[in-house]
Coordinates of C-alpha atoms and ligand atoms in Angstrom, one line a residue:
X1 CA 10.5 25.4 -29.1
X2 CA 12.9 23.4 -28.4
X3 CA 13.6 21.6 -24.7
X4 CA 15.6 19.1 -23.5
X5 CA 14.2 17.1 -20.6
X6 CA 17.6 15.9 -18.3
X7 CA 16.6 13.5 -15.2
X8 CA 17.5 10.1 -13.8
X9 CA 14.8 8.2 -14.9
X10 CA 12.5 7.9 -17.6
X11 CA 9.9 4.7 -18.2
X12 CA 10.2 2.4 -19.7
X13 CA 14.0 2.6 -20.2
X14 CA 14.4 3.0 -16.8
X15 CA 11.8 3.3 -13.6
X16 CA 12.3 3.5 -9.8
X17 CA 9.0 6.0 -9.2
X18 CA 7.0 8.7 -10.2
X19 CA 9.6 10.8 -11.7
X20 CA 10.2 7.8 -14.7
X21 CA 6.2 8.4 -15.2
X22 CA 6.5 11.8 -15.7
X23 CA 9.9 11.8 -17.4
X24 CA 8.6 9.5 -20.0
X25 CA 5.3 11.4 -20.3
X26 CA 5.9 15.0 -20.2
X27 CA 8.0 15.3 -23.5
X28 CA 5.6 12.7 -25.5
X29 CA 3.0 15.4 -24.5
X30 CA 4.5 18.0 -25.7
X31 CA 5.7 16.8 -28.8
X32 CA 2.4 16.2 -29.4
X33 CA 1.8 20.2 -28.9
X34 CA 4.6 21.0 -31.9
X35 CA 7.4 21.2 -29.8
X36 CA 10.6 19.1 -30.3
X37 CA 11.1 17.6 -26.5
X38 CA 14.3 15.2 -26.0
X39 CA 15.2 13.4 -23.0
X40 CA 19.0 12.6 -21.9
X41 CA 19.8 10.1 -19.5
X42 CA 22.1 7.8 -17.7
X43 CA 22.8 4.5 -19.0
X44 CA 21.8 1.6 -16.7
X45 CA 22.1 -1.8 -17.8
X46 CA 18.5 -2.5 -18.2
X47 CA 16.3 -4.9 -20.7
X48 CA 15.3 -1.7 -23.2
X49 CA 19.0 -1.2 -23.7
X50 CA 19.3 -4.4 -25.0
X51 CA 16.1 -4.7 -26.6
X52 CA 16.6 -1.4 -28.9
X53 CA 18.6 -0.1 -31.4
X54 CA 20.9 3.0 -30.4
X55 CA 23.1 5.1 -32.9
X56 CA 26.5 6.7 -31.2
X57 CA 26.1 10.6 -31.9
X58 CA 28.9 11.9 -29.7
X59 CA 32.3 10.7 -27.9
X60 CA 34.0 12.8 -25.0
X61 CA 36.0 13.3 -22.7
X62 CA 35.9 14.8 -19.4
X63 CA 38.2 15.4 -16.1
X64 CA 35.9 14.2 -12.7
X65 CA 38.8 15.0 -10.0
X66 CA 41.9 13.5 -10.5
X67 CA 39.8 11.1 -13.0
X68 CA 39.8 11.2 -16.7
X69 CA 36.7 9.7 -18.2
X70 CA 35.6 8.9 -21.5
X71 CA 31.7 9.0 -22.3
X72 CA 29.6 8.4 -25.2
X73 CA 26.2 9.7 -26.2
X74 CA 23.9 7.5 -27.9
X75 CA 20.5 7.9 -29.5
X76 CA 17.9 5.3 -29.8
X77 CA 17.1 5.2 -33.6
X78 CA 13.3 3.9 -33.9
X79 CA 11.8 6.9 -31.9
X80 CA 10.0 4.3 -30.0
X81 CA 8.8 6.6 -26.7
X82 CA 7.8 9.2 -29.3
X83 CA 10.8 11.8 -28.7
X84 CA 13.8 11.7 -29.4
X85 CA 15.9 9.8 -26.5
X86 CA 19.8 10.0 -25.4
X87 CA 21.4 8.2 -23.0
X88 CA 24.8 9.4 -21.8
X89 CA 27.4 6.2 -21.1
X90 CA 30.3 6.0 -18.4
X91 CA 32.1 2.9 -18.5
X92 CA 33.2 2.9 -14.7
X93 CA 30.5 5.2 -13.8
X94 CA 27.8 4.2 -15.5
X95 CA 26.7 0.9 -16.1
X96 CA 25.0 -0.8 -13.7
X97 CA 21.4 -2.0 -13.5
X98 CA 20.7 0.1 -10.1
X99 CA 19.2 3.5 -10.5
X100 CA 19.9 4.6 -7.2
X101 CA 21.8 3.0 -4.2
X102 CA 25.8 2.4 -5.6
X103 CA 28.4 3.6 -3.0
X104 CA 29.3 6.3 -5.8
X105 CA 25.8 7.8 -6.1
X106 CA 27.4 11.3 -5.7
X107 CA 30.1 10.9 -8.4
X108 CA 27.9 8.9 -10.7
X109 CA 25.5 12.0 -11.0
X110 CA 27.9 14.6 -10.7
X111 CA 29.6 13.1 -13.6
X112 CA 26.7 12.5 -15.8
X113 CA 25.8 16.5 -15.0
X114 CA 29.1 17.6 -16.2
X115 CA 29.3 14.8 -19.3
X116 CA 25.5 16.2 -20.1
X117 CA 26.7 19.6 -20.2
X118 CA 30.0 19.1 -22.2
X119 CA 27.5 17.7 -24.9
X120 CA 25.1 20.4 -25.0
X121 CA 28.3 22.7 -25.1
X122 CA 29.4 20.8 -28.3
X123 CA 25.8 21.4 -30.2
X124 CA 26.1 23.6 -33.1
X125 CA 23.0 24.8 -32.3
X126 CA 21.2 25.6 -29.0
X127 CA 18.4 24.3 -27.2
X128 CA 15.6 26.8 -26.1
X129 CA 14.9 25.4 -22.8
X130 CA 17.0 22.8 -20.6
X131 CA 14.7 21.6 -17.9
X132 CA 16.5 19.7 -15.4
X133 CA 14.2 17.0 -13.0
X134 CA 15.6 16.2 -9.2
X135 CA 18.8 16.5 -6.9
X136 CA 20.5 14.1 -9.7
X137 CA 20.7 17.6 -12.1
X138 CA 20.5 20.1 -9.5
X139 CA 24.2 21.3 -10.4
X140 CA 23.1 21.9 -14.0
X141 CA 21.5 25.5 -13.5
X142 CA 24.8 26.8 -11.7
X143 CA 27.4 24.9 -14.3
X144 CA 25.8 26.3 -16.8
X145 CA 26.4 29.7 -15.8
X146 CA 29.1 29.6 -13.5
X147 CA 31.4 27.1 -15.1
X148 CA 33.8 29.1 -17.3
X149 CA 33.8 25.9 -19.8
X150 CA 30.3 26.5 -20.1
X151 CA 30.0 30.2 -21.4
X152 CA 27.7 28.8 -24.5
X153 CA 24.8 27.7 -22.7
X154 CA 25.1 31.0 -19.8
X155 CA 21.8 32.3 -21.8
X156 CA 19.8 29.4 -21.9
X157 CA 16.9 29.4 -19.8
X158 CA 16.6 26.1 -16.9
X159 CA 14.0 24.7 -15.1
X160 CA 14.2 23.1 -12.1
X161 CA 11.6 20.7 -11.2
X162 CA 11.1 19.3 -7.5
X163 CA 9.6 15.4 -7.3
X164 CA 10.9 15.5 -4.0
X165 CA 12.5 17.4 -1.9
X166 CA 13.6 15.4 0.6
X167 CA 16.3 13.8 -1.5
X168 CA 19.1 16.3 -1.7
X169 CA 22.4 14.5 -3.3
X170 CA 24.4 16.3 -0.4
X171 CA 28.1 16.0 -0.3
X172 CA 30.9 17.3 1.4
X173 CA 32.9 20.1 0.1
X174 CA 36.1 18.2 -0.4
X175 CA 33.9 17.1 -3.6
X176 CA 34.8 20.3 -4.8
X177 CA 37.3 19.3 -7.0
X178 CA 34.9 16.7 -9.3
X179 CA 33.6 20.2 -10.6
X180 CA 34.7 22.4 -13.6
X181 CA 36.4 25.9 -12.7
X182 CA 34.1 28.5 -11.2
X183 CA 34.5 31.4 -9.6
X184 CA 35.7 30.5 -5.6
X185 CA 33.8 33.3 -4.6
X186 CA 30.8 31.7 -5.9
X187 CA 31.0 28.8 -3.8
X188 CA 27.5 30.3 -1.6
X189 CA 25.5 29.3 -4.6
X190 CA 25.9 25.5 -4.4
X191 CA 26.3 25.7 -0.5
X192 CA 23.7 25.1 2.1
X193 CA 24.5 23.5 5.6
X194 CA 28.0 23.8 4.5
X195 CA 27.5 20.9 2.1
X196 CA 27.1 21.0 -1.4
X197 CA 23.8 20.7 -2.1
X198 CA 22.8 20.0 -5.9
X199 CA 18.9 20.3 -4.4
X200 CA 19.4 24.0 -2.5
X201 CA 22.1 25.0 -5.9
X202 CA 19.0 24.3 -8.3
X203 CA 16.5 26.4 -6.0
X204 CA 19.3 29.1 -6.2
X205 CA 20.4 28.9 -9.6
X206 CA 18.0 28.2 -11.8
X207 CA 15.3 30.4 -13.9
X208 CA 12.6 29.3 -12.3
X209 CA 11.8 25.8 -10.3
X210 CA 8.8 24.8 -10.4
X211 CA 6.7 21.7 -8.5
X212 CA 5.2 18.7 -8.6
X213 CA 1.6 20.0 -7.2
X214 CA 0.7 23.8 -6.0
X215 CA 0.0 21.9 -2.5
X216 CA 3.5 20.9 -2.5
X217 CA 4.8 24.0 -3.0
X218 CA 2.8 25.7 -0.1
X219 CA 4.1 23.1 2.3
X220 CA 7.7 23.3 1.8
X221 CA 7.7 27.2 2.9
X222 CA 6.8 25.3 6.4
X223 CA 8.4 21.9 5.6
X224 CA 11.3 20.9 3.5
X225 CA 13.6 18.5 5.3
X226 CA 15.5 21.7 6.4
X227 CA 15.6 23.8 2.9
X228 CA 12.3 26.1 4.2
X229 CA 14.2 29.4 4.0
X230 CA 15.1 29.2 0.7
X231 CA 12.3 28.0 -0.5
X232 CA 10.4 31.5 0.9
X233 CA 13.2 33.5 -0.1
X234 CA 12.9 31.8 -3.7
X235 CA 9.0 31.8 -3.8
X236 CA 9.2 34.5 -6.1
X237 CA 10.2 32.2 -9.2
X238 CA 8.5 28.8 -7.7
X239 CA 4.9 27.3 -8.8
X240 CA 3.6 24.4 -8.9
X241 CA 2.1 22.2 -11.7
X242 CA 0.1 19.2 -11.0
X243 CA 1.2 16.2 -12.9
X244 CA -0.7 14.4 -15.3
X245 CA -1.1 11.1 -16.4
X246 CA 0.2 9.4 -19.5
X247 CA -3.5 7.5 -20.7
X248 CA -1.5 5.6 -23.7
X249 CA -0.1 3.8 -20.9
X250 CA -2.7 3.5 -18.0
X251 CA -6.1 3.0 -19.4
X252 CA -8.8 0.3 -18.6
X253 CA -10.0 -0.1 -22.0
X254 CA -6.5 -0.5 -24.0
X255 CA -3.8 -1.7 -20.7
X256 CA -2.5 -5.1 -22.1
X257 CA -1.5 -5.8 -18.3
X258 CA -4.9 -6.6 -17.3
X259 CA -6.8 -9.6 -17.6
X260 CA -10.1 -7.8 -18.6
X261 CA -10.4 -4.4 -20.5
X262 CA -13.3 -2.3 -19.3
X263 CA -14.9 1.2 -20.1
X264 CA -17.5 3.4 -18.5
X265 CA -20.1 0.8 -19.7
X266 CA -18.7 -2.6 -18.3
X267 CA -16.7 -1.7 -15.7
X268 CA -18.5 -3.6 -13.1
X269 CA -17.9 -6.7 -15.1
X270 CA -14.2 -5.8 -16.4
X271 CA -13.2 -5.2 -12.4
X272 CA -15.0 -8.2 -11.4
X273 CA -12.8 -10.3 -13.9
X274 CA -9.2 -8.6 -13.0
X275 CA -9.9 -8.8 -8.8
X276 CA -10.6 -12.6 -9.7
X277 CA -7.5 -13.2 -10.9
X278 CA -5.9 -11.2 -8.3
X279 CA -7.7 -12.9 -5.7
X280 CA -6.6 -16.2 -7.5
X281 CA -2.9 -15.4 -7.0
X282 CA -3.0 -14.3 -3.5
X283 CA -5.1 -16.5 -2.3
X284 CA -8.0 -13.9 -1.5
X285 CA -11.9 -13.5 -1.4
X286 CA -13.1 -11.8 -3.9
X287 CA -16.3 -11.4 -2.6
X288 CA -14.8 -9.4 0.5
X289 CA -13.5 -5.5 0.0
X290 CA -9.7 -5.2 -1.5
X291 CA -7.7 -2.8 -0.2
X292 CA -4.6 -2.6 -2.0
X293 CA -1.0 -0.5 -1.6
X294 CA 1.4 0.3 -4.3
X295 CA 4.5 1.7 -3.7
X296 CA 8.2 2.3 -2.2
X297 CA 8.0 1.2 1.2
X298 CA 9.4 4.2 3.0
X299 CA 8.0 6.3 6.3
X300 CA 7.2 9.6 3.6
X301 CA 4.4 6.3 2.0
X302 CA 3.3 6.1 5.5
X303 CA 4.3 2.1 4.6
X304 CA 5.4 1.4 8.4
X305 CA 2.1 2.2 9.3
X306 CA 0.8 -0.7 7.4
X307 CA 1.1 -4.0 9.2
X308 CA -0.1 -2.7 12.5
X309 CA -3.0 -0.9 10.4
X310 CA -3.8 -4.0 8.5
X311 CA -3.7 -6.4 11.4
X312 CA -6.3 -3.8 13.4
X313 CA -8.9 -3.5 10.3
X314 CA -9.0 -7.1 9.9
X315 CA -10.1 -7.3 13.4
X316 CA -12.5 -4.2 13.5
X317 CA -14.1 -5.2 10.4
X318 CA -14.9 -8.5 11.9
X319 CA -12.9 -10.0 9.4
X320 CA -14.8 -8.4 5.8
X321 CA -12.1 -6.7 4.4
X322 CA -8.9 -7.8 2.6
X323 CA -5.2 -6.1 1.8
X324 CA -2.5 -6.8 -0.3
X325 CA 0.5 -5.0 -0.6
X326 CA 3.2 -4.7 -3.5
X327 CA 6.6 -2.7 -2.9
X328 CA 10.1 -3.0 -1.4
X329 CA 12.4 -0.3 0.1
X330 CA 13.2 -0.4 3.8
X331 CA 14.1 -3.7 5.4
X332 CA 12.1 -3.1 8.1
X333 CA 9.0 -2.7 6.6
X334 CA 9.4 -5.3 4.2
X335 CA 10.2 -7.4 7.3
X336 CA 7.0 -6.5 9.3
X337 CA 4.6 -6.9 6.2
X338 CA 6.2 -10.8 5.7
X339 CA 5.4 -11.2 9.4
X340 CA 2.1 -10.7 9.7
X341 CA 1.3 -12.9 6.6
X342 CA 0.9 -16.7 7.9
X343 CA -1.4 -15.0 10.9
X344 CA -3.6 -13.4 7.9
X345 CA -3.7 -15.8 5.2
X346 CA -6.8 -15.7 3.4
X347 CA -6.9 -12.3 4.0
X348 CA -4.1 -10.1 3.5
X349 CA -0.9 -10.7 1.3
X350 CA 1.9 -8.8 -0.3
X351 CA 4.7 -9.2 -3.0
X352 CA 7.9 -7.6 -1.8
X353 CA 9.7 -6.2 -5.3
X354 CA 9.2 -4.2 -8.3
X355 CA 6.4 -5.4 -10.8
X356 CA 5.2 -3.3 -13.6
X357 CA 2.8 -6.0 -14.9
X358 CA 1.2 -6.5 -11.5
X359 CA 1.0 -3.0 -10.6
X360 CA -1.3 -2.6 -13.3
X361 CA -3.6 -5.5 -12.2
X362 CA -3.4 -3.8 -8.8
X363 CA -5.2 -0.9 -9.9
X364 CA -7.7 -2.8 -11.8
X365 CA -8.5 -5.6 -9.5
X366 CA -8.7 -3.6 -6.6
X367 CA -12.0 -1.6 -5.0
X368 CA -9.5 0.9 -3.0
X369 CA -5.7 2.2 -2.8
X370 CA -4.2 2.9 0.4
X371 CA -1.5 6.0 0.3
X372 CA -1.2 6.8 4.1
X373 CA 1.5 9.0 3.0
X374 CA 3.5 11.8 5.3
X375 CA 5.2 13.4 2.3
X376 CA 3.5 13.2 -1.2
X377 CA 4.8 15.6 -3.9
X378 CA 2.5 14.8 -5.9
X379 CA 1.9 11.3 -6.1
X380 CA 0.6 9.4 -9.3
X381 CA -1.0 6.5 -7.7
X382 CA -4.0 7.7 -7.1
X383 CA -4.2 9.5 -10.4
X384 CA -3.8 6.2 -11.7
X385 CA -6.4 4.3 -9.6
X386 CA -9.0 6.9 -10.3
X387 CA -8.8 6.3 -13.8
X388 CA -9.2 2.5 -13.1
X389 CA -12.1 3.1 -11.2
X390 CA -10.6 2.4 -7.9
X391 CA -11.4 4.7 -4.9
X392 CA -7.7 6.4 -3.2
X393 CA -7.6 6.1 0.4
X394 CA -5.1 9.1 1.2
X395 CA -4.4 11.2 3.6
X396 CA -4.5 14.9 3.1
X397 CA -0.8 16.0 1.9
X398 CA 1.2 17.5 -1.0
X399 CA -0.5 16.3 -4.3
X400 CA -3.0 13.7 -2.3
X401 CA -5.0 16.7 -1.1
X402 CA -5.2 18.8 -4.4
X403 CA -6.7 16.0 -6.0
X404 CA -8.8 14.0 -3.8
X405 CA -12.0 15.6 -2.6
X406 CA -13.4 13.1 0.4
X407 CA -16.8 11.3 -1.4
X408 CA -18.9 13.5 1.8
X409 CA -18.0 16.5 0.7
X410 CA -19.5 18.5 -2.7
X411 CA -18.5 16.8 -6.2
X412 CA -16.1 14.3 -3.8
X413 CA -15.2 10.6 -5.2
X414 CA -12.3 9.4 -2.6
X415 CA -11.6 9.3 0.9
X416 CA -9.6 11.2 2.6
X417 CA -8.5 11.5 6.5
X418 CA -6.3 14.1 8.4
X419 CA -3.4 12.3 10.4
X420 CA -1.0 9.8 8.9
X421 CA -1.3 7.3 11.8
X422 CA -3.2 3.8 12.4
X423 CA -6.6 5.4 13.8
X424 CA -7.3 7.5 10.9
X425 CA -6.1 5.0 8.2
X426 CA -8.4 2.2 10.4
X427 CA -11.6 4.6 10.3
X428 CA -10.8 5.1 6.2
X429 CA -10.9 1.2 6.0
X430 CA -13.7 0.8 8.0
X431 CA -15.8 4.0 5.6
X432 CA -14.7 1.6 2.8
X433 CA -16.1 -1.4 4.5
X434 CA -19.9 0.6 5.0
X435 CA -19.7 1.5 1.2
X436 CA -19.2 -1.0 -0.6
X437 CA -21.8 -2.5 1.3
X438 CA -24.1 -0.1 -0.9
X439 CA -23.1 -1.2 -4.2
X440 CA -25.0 1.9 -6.2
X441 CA -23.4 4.7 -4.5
X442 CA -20.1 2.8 -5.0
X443 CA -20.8 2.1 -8.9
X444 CA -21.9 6.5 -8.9
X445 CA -18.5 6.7 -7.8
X446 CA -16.5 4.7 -9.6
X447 CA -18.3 6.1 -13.1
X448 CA -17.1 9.5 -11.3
X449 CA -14.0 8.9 -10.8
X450 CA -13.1 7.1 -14.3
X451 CA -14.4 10.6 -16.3
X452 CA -11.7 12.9 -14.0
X453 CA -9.7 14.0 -16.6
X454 CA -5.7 14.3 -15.3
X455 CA -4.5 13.5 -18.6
X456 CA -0.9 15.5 -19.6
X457 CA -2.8 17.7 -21.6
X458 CA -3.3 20.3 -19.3
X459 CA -0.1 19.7 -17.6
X460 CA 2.1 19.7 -20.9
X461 CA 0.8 23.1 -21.7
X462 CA 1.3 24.9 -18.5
X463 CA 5.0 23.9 -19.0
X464 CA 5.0 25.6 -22.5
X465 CA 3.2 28.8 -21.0
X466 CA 6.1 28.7 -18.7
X467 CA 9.1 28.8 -20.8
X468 CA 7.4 31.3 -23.1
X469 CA 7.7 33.8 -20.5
X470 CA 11.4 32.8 -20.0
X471 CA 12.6 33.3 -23.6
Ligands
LIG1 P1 7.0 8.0 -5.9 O1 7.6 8.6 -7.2 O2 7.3 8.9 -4.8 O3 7.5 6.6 -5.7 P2 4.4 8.2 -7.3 O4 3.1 8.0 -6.8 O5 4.7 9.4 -8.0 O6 5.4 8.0 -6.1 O7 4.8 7.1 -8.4 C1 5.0 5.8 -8.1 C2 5.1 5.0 -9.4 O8 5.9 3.8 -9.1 C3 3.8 4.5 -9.9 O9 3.8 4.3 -11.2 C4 3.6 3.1 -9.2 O10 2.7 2.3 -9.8 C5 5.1 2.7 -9.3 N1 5.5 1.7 -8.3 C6 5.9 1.9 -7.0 N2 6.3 0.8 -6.4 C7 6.2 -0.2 -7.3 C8 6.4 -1.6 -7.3 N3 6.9 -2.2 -6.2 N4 6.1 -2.3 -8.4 C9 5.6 -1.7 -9.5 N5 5.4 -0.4 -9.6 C10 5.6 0.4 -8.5
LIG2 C1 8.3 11.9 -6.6 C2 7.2 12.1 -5.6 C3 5.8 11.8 -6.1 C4 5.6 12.3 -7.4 C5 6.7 11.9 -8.4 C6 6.5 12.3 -9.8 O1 8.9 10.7 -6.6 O2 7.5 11.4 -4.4 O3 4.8 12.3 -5.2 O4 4.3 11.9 -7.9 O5 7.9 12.3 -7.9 O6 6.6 13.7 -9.9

């Protein structure tokens, strides 16, 4: 089979979150299962794009609005993520270094949608499956049968997969005209709220949508920043599949970001090693409990919660616990974790920014992850610290729930609590606190959790199963 993967991100060309993970996983994965998976995405001006060699493989043309733009497809020659990888050019529109966040977000996607699918339209040849990720393609499913430009790719099957569904890419309709000719009596299938709404258009329009986590799915028939009725009304071609993760990247025994490799056998000695040097740069003890947060620091993360939470554990633990935190996103919140730091030093610090490298050493180095989250698709974090041996802290939501089982309960290895507010998050802390006091129930654990197995395969395969029964 033939698919071709079309998102906003994909690692390591381009990462803001999750959805680069998965993006840069997913068709690796399935290449590996004999299928020929290709990823297209937007250019940003980012180090890989310098650092590899591309090959141009098509030039065109295209009319966004009043706008005519030229664009350029280009393929990057080595193979070097393992599938084949295009990245669709804009001089104008896009070539920045920001993923997400220019003034033009709206026509910067809308335009890379419509530049995707003029390309695909110029293949001699047809993909089997074109599986679009996020609000950033949600136009794709309707263009592609809808646009009148578009009649060769009408029979192709889509699918839609949700990260997150509380990003929409909503626009006003006088964006209309950025769009290639369609039916005007059409205009209900890309509508909801009276916006255009690339999110609520994918639900509608495509073969079958599919997300991050079953959990996920459940809870958007009740909670979905407003989109709830479609989802139930669309439930009938939704389901969920639980990402994996991609272990050629995230792996004790092989990550080159580490300071120590470790295994089931030495992994007492190997986290020792990477918690020293994290302790080293931040100034901690590493004879004390880490707790540690990795992420975008947004309400959905549960990251306002943190300062107040962090301040209270370090009291109510008498002092035996410390936190560090690496992320940016809301001003606020990066504000109030800089704050607290010359009252807690010793004890708690953060690094406000993006940092592959010490993200890596974060799970290592660390005996527990906080992800207080509200929202949590599916989340990868934890994933990722359970294969590092380091026990999530999450509360129960999305993605967090269908893969943490709470250590008290049958076959359980994390910890998990109810209500995303400073109480339950303190309480978590403080179970951390009482086991790592007992060092052989912690070490059970930890060999526990480093044998879960969320690796792609599974994962990969489910998404074949499901495009077999679309073709
Ligand atoms: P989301 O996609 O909602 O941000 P996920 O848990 O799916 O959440 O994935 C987050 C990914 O982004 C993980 O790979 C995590 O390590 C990474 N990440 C988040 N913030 C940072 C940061 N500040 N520095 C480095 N990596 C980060
Ligand atoms: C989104 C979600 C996150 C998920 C990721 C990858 O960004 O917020 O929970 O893990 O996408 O699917």
């Amino acid at each position: 089979m033939e698919i071709i993967h079309i998102s906003a991100e994909c690692y390591p060309v381009a990462k803001v979150g999750g959805l680069g993970d998965v993006v840069g996983a997913l068709p690796k994965y399935q290449q590996e299962k004999g299928h020929i998976a290709k990823v297209l995405m937007p250019f940003y001006k980012r180090p890989f794009m310098a650092e590899n060699e591309f090959e141009l493989v098509h030039e065109g043309g295209m009319w966004i609005g009043n706008d005519w733009r030229h664009f350029d497809v280009i393929k990057e020659k080595n193979n070097k993520l393992g599938f084949d990888l295009y990245i669709l050019e804009i001089p104008g529109l896009l070539h920045q270094e920001n993923v997400y966040g220019e003034w033009n977000d709206s026509e910067r996607f809308t335009a890379f949608q419509i530049a995707a699918l003029d390309w695909l339209n110029s293949w001699q040849h047809k993909p089997d499956i074109i599986h679009c990720h996020d609000h950033q393609t949600g136009l794709i499913p309707f263009m592609m049968t809808q646009c009148f430009k578009y009649a060769s790719l009408k029979n192709i099957p889509s699918v839609f997969t949700i990260h997150n569904a509380q990003y929409q890419g909503q626009m006003g309709w006088d964006k209309m005209y950025w769009l290639p000719s369609f039916d005007n009596w059409k205009t209900g299938m890309i509508d909801w709220n009276h916006h255009i709404n690339p999110m609520a258009s994918a639900i509608k329009n495509a073969w079958h949508v599919t997300t991050v986590s079953p959990g996920y799915l459940q809870e958007l028939m009740g909670s979905a920043n407003g989109l709830e009725p479609l989802f139930r009304q669309e439930a009938g071609k939704c389901s969920g599949i639980l990402n994996g993760i991609d272990t050629a990247v995230w792996n004790p025994s092989t990550d080159d970001m580490i300071t120590a490799h470790y295994n089931l056998k030495n992994f007492v000695s190997g986290k020792r090693k990477n918690k020293q040097t994290l302790c080293d740069i931040f100034h901690l003890d590493a004879q004390k409990p880490l707790f540690s947060f990795i992420g975008r620091l947004v309400d959905d993360k549960g990251a306002d919660l943190l300062p107040e939470a962090i301040l209270r554990a370090i009291n109510e633990t008498n002092h035996h616990a410390s936190f560090l935190v690496l992320g940016s996103g809301r001003g606020e919140i990066e504000g109030a974790l800089e704050q607290i730091k010359p009252h807690l030093a010793g004890e708690y610090n953060s690094f406000i920014g993006y940092n592959e490298r010490l993200s890596h050493l974060i799970y290592a180095g660390s005996d527990f992850l906080l992800m207080p989250s509200r929202v949590e698709p599916c989340g990868l974090n934890q994933l990722y610290s359970l294969k590092y041996g380091t026990m999530p802290i999450v509360r129960g939501v999305g993605g967090l729930r269908d893969t943490v089982i709470d250590f008290g309960d049958p076959g359980g290895y994390g910890i998990r609590f109810v209500q995303p507010s400073i109480e339950d998050i303190c309480h978590s802390i403080n179970r951390g606190v009482a086991l790592y006091q007992d060092v052989k129930k912690l070490n059970d654990l930890r060999r526990q959790m480093m044998k879960l197995d969320f690796s792609w395969d599974t994962s990969a395969q489910q998404y074949i199963d499901l495009y077999k029964t679309l073709k």
